[in-house]
XYZ file of C-alpha atoms in Angstrom:
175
model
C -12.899 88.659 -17.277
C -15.905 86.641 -18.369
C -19.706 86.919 -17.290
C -21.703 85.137 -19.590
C -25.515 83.639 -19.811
C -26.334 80.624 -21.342
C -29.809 78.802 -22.298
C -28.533 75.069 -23.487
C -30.497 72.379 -24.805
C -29.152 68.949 -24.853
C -30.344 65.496 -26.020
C -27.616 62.545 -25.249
C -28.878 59.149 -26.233
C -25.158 57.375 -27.097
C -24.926 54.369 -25.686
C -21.605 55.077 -24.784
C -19.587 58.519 -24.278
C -16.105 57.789 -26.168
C -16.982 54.799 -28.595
C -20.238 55.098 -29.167
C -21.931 52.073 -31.035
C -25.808 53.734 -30.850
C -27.802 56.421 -30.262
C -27.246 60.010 -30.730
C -26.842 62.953 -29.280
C -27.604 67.047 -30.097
C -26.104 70.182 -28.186
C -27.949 73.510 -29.037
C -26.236 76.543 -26.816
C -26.854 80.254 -26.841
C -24.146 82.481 -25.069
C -24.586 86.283 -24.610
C -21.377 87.517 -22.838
C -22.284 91.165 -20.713
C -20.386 93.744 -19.200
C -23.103 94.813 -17.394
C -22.325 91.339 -15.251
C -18.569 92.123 -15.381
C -17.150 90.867 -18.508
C -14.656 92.916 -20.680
C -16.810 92.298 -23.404
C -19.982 91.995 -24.906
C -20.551 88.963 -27.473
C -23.123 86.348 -28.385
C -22.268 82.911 -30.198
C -24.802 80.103 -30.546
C -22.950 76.290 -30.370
C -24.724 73.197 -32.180
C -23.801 70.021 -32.554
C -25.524 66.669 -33.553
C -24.090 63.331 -34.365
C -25.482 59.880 -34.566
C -24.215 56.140 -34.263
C -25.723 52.937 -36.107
C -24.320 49.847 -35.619
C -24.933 45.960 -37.657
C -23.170 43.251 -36.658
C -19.445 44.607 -36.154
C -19.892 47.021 -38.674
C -20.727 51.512 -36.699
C -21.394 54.552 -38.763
C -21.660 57.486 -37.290
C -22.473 60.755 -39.082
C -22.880 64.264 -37.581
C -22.322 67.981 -37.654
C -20.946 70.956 -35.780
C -21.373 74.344 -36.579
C -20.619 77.306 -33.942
C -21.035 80.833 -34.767
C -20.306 84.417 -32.990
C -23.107 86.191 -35.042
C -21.561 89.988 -35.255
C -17.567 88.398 -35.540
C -16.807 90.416 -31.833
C -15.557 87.756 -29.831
C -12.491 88.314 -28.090
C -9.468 85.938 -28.494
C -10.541 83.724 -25.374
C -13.318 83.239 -26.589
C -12.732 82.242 -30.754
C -13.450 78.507 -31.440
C -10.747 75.904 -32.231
C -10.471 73.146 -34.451
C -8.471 70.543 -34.727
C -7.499 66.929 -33.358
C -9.235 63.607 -33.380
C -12.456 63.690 -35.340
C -12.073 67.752 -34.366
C -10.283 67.648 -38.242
C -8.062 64.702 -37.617
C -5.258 66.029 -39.624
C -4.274 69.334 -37.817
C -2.941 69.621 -34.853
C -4.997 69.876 -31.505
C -6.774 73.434 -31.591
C -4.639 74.813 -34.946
C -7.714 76.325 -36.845
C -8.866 79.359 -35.114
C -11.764 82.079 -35.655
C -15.112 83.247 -34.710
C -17.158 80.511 -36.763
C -16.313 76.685 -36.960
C -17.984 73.877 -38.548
C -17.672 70.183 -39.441
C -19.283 67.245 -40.981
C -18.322 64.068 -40.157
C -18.515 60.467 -41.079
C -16.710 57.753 -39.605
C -16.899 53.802 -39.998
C -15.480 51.228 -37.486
C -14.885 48.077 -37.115
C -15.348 45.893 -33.512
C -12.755 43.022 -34.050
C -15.068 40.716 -31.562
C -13.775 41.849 -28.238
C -16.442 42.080 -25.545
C -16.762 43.558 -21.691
C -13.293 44.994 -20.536
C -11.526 44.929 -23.637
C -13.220 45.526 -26.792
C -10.969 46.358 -29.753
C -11.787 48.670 -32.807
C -10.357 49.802 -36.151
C -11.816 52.736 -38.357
C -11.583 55.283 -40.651
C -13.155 59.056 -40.776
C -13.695 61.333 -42.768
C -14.181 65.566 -41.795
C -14.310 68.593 -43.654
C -14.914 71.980 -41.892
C -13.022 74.858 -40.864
C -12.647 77.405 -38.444
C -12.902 81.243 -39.986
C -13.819 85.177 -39.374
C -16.786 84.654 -41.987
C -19.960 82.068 -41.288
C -19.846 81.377 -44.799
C -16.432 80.568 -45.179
C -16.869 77.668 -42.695
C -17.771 75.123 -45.357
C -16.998 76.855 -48.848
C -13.311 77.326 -47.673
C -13.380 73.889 -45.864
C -10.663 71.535 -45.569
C -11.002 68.100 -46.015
C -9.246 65.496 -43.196
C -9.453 62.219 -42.713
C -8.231 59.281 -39.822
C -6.984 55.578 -39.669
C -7.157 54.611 -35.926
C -7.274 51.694 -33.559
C -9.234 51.963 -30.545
C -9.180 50.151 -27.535
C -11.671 50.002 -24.507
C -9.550 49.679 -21.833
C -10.386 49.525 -17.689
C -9.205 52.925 -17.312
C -10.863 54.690 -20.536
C -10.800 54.661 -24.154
C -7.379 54.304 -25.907
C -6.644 55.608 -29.683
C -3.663 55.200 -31.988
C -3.836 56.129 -35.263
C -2.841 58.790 -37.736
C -5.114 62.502 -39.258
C -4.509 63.590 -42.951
C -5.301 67.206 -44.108
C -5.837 67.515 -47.676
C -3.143 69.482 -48.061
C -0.469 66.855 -47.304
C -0.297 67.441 -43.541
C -0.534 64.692 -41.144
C -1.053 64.037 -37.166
C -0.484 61.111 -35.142
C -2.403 60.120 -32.265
């Protein structure tokens, strides 16, 4: 069982949720976790994200970093962070990496082939390096470096993506 409390602080500027073209947006969260409330256990993690979006012409960058910590290494298995999937390390598998700190840098660059309204069209590239780990300082000096080619497509039910993750250590995903 969980009971947790949560202060959050949250900033969202994108221009658009799923393919953002400006903007940006931040995520600070602190989570304490009581039995007193009726939890099993007692942890505390603090969640922060921020990423941003520029856009010239056709040409979007858009940088940004995620770190999320459990700051005395106690949180049950529910509760560990995963990494993993698109622009989550694009070349592992959805959720693979697993542990009570995770972090990421990204950078990404994309393309808008000239589509407008219902059906823009997009190509880009990214590239992440993070991890997810039992020690906060193993986040980035143990990183792994991944990487994505991908279409995207705005379509009149939601975002579509094709395209294909690379790990640095040979592994790949499609998606």
């Amino acid at each position: 069982d969980g009971a947790d409390v949560l202060v959050n602080f949250q900033y969202d500027r994108f221009d658009n949720r799923y393919i953002p073209s400006s903007g940006s947006t931040a995520v600070l969260t602190y989570l304490t976790s009581e039995q007193s409330l009726g939890a099993d256990a007692h942890f505390t993690q603090i969640l922060s994200n921020w990423f941003t979006a520029w856009t010239t012409g056709p040409h979007t960058l858009i940088g940004g970093v995620r770190y999320n910590t459990t700051l005395h290494n106690d949180a049950p298995v529910y509760a560990l962070f995963r990494v993993g999937g698109l622009f989550n390390l694009s070349g592992l598998q959805e959720d693979e990496l697993v542990g009570q700190n995770a972090g990421m840098v990204l950078t990404s660059y994309r393309y808008n082939f000239g589509g407008k309204g219902l059906f823009p069209a997009y190509g880009g590239i990214s590239v992440e390096y993070g991890n997810a780990t039992e020690h906060p300082q193993d986040v980035f000096d143990n990183g792994i470096l991944n990487g994505s080619l991908y279409f995207a497509y705005t379509s009149p039910l939601g975002p579509l993506y094709w395209g294909v993750g690379f790990a640095e250590d040979g592994r790949r995903a499609y998606f």
